[in-house]
Amino acid sequence: MTNQPVFCPKCGNEIKPDAKFCPKCGYAVQEVRQPVESAPMPQSTPQATDYNSSRTSDSIASVKRFSGNYFAWYLETLRHPSRPLVDANRFFGLTSMVVESLLMVLTIVSLIQKVRALVVKSVGTEARDMMAALDINGVIVKTGLTIFLLIIVGYAIYTAIAYGFRQALTPEHVDFWDFVNQFAGVTNLIMILNLITLLMSVITSSGNFSGLTLLLIFMVPSNVLMSAAFIFIIVNDVQRARMDKFYAVLLAEVALTVVFSIFIFIVLNIFWGSLVGYVQNVSGIWR
């Protein structure tokens, strides 16, 4: 009986006996032991009178299933961050990284808006008219989108380097999307930290410099957690290592430093040109 296959009760896809999530549809499976003969048969498609309406209903149902199973996976990773859930939907980890990045960008944009409001209160009428002519709100939106893309690239760098050194460390193959889910599972606590920081930025007064400083300090734990997760995910549960784990982590940290240095150098050069153009525009309007 223990060798009989198990199927997802939602889509009928064959899963592992100890799987908690269906790798195909992401359904939260606890302990399903369904023999082959009782696997759900595909249902015949009824004659739909409104194809668009049926497709919309299916899409909404899929989104609800994905979101519900995602929150179940998220709570499980909070309880046991170091326990890999290899049967989770392949996009759960990517979803966490996008949400964490979005929360961080919203916090940064909120801080920029508060600084802008403080500057507007401090300057005269002429300077306020100049700032209105420069479309500051549009600049802030573009800055937020740019920061969002940069954070996503930063996540990609962390994940790619960690995955590369994990593959180099052990002869056992690790599926990339399973690895992304494991990495996100270890760092899912960052989402809560980013959410708290965002709420603090909303309720903090624009003239409260101590509150703004506290917000910047509160972002530090996220960076610490990311660094710890980067090291942990490379060596976690490695049974057979090709090299000493210490040297693997050391080389990974060196590679991360070099790649991020190059990345920051490129970004600063691009932003420097944009900043020079913006300052020249401000100077022309001021004259």
Tab-separated table of C-alpha atoms in Angstrom:
chain	number	residue	atom	x	y	z
A	1	MET	CA	0.000	0.000	0.000
A	2	THR	CA	2.809	2.376	0.744
A	3	ASN	CA	4.113	2.030	-2.835
A	4	GLN	CA	0.834	3.024	-4.436
A	5	PRO	CA	0.829	6.429	-6.156
A	6	VAL	CA	-0.861	9.456	-4.619
A	7	PHE	CA	-2.796	12.080	-6.546
A	8	CYS	CA	-3.786	15.683	-5.937
A	9	PRO	CA	-7.519	15.852	-5.130
A	10	LYS	CA	-7.786	19.149	-7.014
A	11	CYS	CA	-6.150	18.465	-10.415
A	12	GLY	CA	-5.340	14.746	-10.339
A	13	ASN	CA	-1.579	15.265	-10.759
A	14	GLU	CA	0.600	12.552	-9.232
A	15	ILE	CA	2.462	13.796	-6.160
A	16	LYS	CA	4.854	12.430	-3.570
A	17	PRO	CA	3.276	10.551	-0.622
A	18	ASP	CA	4.626	13.089	1.899
A	19	ALA	CA	3.933	16.173	-0.241
A	20	LYS	CA	2.209	19.147	1.393
A	21	PHE	CA	1.635	21.076	-1.832
A	22	CYS	CA	0.841	19.973	-5.376
A	23	PRO	CA	3.735	21.064	-7.662
A	24	LYS	CA	1.327	21.535	-10.581
A	25	CYS	CA	-1.568	23.573	-9.155
A	26	GLY	CA	-0.170	24.518	-5.724
A	27	TYR	CA	-3.092	22.933	-3.829
A	28	ALA	CA	-2.398	22.524	-0.102
A	29	VAL	CA	-2.256	18.738	0.308
A	30	GLN	CA	-1.704	17.379	3.782
A	31	GLU	CA	-1.662	13.594	3.640
A	32	VAL	CA	-3.451	12.298	0.593
A	33	ARG	CA	-3.016	8.614	-0.175
A	34	GLN	CA	-5.163	7.922	-3.188
A	35	PRO	CA	-4.615	4.752	-5.269
A	36	VAL	CA	-4.381	4.785	-9.019
A	37	GLU	CA	-7.819	3.384	-9.618
A	38	SER	CA	-9.446	6.143	-7.554
A	39	ALA	CA	-7.619	9.012	-9.238
A	40	PRO	CA	-10.040	11.738	-10.313
A	41	MET	CA	-11.087	11.317	-13.907
A	42	PRO	CA	-11.127	14.338	-16.183
A	43	GLN	CA	-14.593	15.772	-16.362
A	44	SER	CA	-16.176	16.289	-19.714
A	45	THR	CA	-16.397	19.897	-20.727
A	46	PRO	CA	-20.016	21.066	-20.758
A	47	GLN	CA	-21.403	23.007	-23.633
A	48	ALA	CA	-20.707	26.521	-22.465
A	49	THR	CA	-23.180	29.179	-23.489
A	50	ASP	CA	-20.771	31.978	-22.648
A	51	TYR	CA	-17.117	31.069	-23.197
A	52	ASN	CA	-15.720	34.393	-21.968
A	53	SER	CA	-17.742	34.236	-18.749
A	54	SER	CA	-16.619	30.649	-18.103
A	55	ARG	CA	-12.966	31.532	-18.720
A	56	THR	CA	-13.214	34.527	-16.351
A	57	SER	CA	-14.750	32.349	-13.630
A	58	ASP	CA	-11.983	29.775	-14.030
A	59	SER	CA	-9.340	32.516	-13.808
A	60	ILE	CA	-10.852	33.931	-10.621
A	61	ALA	CA	-11.046	30.454	-9.106
A	62	SER	CA	-7.403	29.825	-10.015
A	63	VAL	CA	-6.340	33.094	-8.388
A	64	LYS	CA	-8.283	32.212	-5.219
A	65	ARG	CA	-6.690	28.771	-5.063
A	66	PHE	CA	-3.224	30.224	-5.645
A	67	SER	CA	-3.630	32.934	-2.986
A	68	GLY	CA	-5.111	30.551	-0.425
A	69	ASN	CA	-2.387	27.956	-0.949
A	70	TYR	CA	0.269	30.677	-0.965
A	71	PHE	CA	-0.787	31.919	2.486
A	72	ALA	CA	-0.783	28.333	3.776
A	73	TRP	CA	2.760	27.923	2.431
A	74	TYR	CA	3.795	31.306	3.832
A	75	LEU	CA	2.572	30.473	7.345
A	76	GLU	CA	4.329	27.103	7.181
A	77	THR	CA	7.629	28.805	6.285
A	78	LEU	CA	7.225	31.202	9.208
A	79	ARG	CA	6.795	28.256	11.566
A	80	HIS	CA	9.704	26.269	10.136
A	81	PRO	CA	11.949	28.473	7.945
A	82	SER	CA	14.682	25.828	7.636
A	83	ARG	CA	12.319	23.046	6.538
A	84	PRO	CA	12.249	22.857	2.714
A	85	LEU	CA	8.842	22.402	1.076
A	86	VAL	CA	9.930	21.071	-2.290
A	87	ASP	CA	6.398	20.351	-3.529
A	88	ALA	CA	5.150	23.933	-3.268
A	89	ASN	CA	3.987	25.855	-6.312
A	90	ARG	CA	7.051	27.006	-8.247
A	91	PHE	CA	5.965	30.676	-8.158
A	92	PHE	CA	5.404	30.995	-4.387
A	93	GLY	CA	8.987	32.098	-3.711
A	94	LEU	CA	8.956	34.577	-6.587
A	95	THR	CA	5.679	36.020	-5.268
A	96	SER	CA	7.235	36.595	-1.835
A	97	MET	CA	10.231	38.381	-3.336
A	98	VAL	CA	8.012	40.669	-5.425
A	99	VAL	CA	5.793	41.524	-2.432
A	100	GLU	CA	8.825	42.221	-0.217
A	101	SER	CA	10.293	44.487	-2.903
A	102	LEU	CA	6.998	46.325	-3.342
A	103	LEU	CA	6.646	46.976	0.395
A	104	MET	CA	10.206	48.293	0.543
A	105	VAL	CA	9.618	50.619	-2.414
A	106	LEU	CA	6.384	51.949	-0.909
A	107	THR	CA	8.275	52.738	2.297
A	108	ILE	CA	11.012	54.582	0.392
A	109	VAL	CA	8.457	56.544	-1.644
A	110	SER	CA	6.613	57.446	1.566
A	111	LEU	CA	9.848	58.766	3.085
A	112	ILE	CA	10.601	60.785	-0.066
A	113	GLN	CA	7.117	62.312	0.071
A	114	LYS	CA	7.612	63.314	3.696
A	115	VAL	CA	10.967	64.937	2.958
A	116	ARG	CA	9.368	66.743	0.013
A	117	ALA	CA	6.546	68.031	2.236
A	118	LEU	CA	9.102	69.252	4.762
A	119	VAL	CA	11.062	71.090	2.064
A	120	VAL	CA	7.895	72.700	0.689
A	121	LYS	CA	7.059	74.053	4.144
A	122	SER	CA	10.559	75.461	4.545
A	123	VAL	CA	10.992	77.251	1.204
A	124	GLY	CA	9.322	80.342	-0.154
A	125	THR	CA	6.536	80.752	-2.673
A	126	GLU	CA	8.911	81.086	-5.628
A	127	ALA	CA	10.634	77.799	-4.819
A	128	ARG	CA	7.268	76.079	-4.449
A	129	ASP	CA	6.259	77.254	-7.919
A	130	MET	CA	9.535	75.941	-9.287
A	131	MET	CA	8.976	72.517	-7.704
A	132	ALA	CA	5.464	72.388	-9.156
A	133	ALA	CA	6.858	73.176	-12.600
A	134	LEU	CA	9.360	70.321	-12.309
A	135	ASP	CA	6.583	67.747	-11.740
A	136	ILE	CA	8.089	66.377	-8.531
A	137	ASN	CA	5.339	63.778	-8.155
A	138	GLY	CA	6.191	62.341	-11.555
A	139	VAL	CA	9.862	62.192	-10.603
A	140	ILE	CA	8.992	60.366	-7.372
A	141	VAL	CA	6.881	57.785	-9.242
A	142	LYS	CA	9.672	57.142	-11.751
A	143	THR	CA	12.173	56.870	-8.908
A	144	GLY	CA	9.956	54.337	-7.129
A	145	LEU	CA	9.626	52.178	-10.253
A	146	THR	CA	13.371	52.322	-10.806
A	147	ILE	CA	14.110	51.324	-7.204
A	148	PHE	CA	11.611	48.446	-7.505
A	149	LEU	CA	13.430	47.083	-10.563
A	150	LEU	CA	16.801	47.479	-8.831
A	151	ILE	CA	15.589	45.553	-5.770
A	152	ILE	CA	14.261	42.752	-7.990
A	153	VAL	CA	17.659	42.583	-9.711
A	154	GLY	CA	19.282	42.477	-6.258
A	155	TYR	CA	17.103	39.496	-5.296
A	156	ALA	CA	18.048	37.818	-8.578
A	157	ILE	CA	21.757	38.314	-7.843
A	158	TYR	CA	21.440	36.847	-4.348
A	159	THR	CA	19.458	33.862	-5.610
A	160	ALA	CA	21.618	33.132	-8.660
A	161	ILE	CA	24.907	33.213	-6.745
A	162	ALA	CA	23.517	31.124	-3.883
A	163	TYR	CA	22.105	28.565	-6.339
A	164	GLY	CA	25.357	28.410	-8.298
A	165	PHE	CA	27.464	27.724	-5.206
A	166	ARG	CA	24.909	25.226	-3.878
A	167	GLN	CA	25.189	23.314	-7.151
A	168	ALA	CA	28.980	23.520	-7.005
A	169	LEU	CA	29.069	22.376	-3.375
A	170	THR	CA	27.081	19.151	-3.749
A	171	PRO	CA	26.708	16.583	-6.545
A	172	GLU	CA	23.004	16.306	-5.752
A	173	HIS	CA	20.914	18.296	-8.231
A	174	VAL	CA	18.563	20.917	-6.793
A	175	ASP	CA	15.672	22.167	-8.904
A	176	PHE	CA	16.027	25.920	-9.418
A	177	TRP	CA	12.422	26.794	-8.562
A	178	ASP	CA	12.487	24.577	-5.482
A	179	PHE	CA	15.643	26.428	-4.460
A	180	VAL	CA	13.944	29.807	-4.986
A	181	ASN	CA	11.050	28.649	-2.795
A	182	GLN	CA	13.482	27.496	-0.091
A	183	PHE	CA	15.395	30.777	-0.234
A	184	ALA	CA	12.152	32.773	-0.030
A	185	GLY	CA	10.930	30.546	2.789
A	186	VAL	CA	13.977	31.464	4.878
A	187	THR	CA	13.568	35.176	4.117
A	188	ASN	CA	9.758	35.420	4.397
A	189	LEU	CA	10.153	37.164	7.747
A	190	ILE	CA	11.449	40.168	5.775
A	191	MET	CA	7.915	40.709	4.474
A	192	ILE	CA	6.651	41.295	8.021
A	193	LEU	CA	9.557	43.628	8.797
A	194	ASN	CA	8.912	45.590	5.596
A	195	LEU	CA	5.199	45.820	6.376
A	196	ILE	CA	5.898	47.177	9.870
A	197	THR	CA	8.361	49.692	8.415
A	198	LEU	CA	5.780	50.828	5.853
A	199	LEU	CA	3.127	51.337	8.551
A	200	MET	CA	5.635	53.312	10.627
A	201	SER	CA	6.449	55.517	7.636
A	202	VAL	CA	2.751	56.242	7.128
A	203	ILE	CA	2.075	57.290	10.718
A	204	THR	CA	5.363	59.184	11.231
A	205	SER	CA	5.109	62.958	10.932
A	206	SER	CA	7.061	64.556	8.084
A	207	GLY	CA	8.714	66.960	10.539
A	208	ASN	CA	9.802	64.222	12.928
A	209	PHE	CA	13.452	63.651	12.027
A	210	SER	CA	13.942	61.192	14.888
A	211	GLY	CA	11.072	59.098	13.529
A	212	LEU	CA	12.557	59.139	10.026
A	213	THR	CA	15.938	58.102	11.430
A	214	LEU	CA	14.278	55.247	13.318
A	215	LEU	CA	12.727	54.065	10.061
A	216	LEU	CA	16.109	53.923	8.370
A	217	ILE	CA	17.538	51.969	11.321
A	218	PHE	CA	14.561	49.590	11.209
A	219	MET	CA	15.539	48.582	7.650
A	220	VAL	CA	18.822	47.109	8.925
A	221	PRO	CA	17.336	43.791	10.218
A	222	SER	CA	16.097	42.974	6.703
A	223	ASN	CA	19.636	43.232	5.347
A	224	VAL	CA	20.992	41.114	8.204
A	225	LEU	CA	18.315	38.479	7.608
A	226	MET	CA	19.061	38.396	3.877
A	227	SER	CA	22.791	37.873	4.521
A	228	ALA	CA	22.111	35.097	7.034
A	229	ALA	CA	19.687	33.393	4.626
A	230	PHE	CA	22.257	33.605	1.822
A	231	ILE	CA	24.789	31.655	3.887
A	232	PHE	CA	22.255	29.213	5.329
A	233	ILE	CA	20.638	28.229	2.028
A	234	ILE	CA	23.999	27.287	0.482
A	235	VAL	CA	25.015	24.785	3.178
A	236	ASN	CA	21.644	23.698	4.568
A	237	ASP	CA	21.036	19.938	4.425
A	238	VAL	CA	24.146	19.234	2.308
A	239	GLN	CA	25.100	15.599	2.957
A	240	ARG	CA	27.937	15.175	0.451
A	241	ALA	CA	30.090	18.245	-0.153
A	242	ARG	CA	32.717	18.613	-2.864
A	243	MET	CA	34.617	21.162	-0.771
A	244	ASP	CA	34.655	22.380	2.800
A	245	LYS	CA	31.452	24.312	3.523
A	246	PHE	CA	33.364	27.197	5.088
A	247	TYR	CA	35.318	27.823	1.875
A	248	ALA	CA	32.151	27.499	-0.195
A	249	VAL	CA	30.467	30.207	1.878
A	250	LEU	CA	33.605	32.353	1.815
A	251	LEU	CA	33.844	32.169	-1.991
A	252	ALA	CA	30.120	32.872	-2.282
A	253	GLU	CA	30.476	36.008	-0.149
A	254	VAL	CA	33.424	37.184	-2.274
A	255	ALA	CA	31.448	36.569	-5.473
A	256	LEU	CA	28.447	38.410	-4.037
A	257	THR	CA	30.610	41.390	-3.086
A	258	VAL	CA	32.238	41.580	-6.524
A	259	VAL	CA	28.963	41.259	-8.450
A	260	PHE	CA	27.192	43.828	-6.281
A	261	SER	CA	30.132	46.229	-6.597
A	262	ILE	CA	29.917	46.011	-10.380
A	263	PHE	CA	26.127	46.351	-10.241
A	264	ILE	CA	26.281	49.446	-8.000
A	265	PHE	CA	29.007	50.979	-10.179
A	266	ILE	CA	26.825	50.591	-13.293
A	267	VAL	CA	23.741	51.950	-11.529
A	268	LEU	CA	25.584	54.978	-10.158
A	269	ASN	CA	26.993	55.814	-13.583
A	270	ILE	CA	23.536	55.619	-15.135
A	271	PHE	CA	21.956	57.677	-12.352
A	272	TRP	CA	24.761	60.223	-12.445
A	273	GLY	CA	23.905	61.106	-16.041
A	274	SER	CA	20.220	61.400	-15.143
A	275	LEU	CA	21.035	63.519	-12.089
A	276	VAL	CA	23.209	65.904	-14.111
A	277	GLY	CA	20.413	66.338	-16.661
A	278	TYR	CA	17.880	66.939	-13.906
A	279	VAL	CA	20.091	69.551	-12.188
A	280	GLN	CA	20.590	71.379	-15.494
A	281	ASN	CA	16.808	71.394	-15.962
A	282	VAL	CA	16.329	72.815	-12.458
A	283	SER	CA	18.961	75.484	-13.121
A	284	GLY	CA	17.237	76.523	-16.340
A	285	ILE	CA	13.866	76.881	-14.614
A	286	TRP	CA	15.427	78.768	-11.681
A	287	ARG	CA	16.969	81.309	-14.049
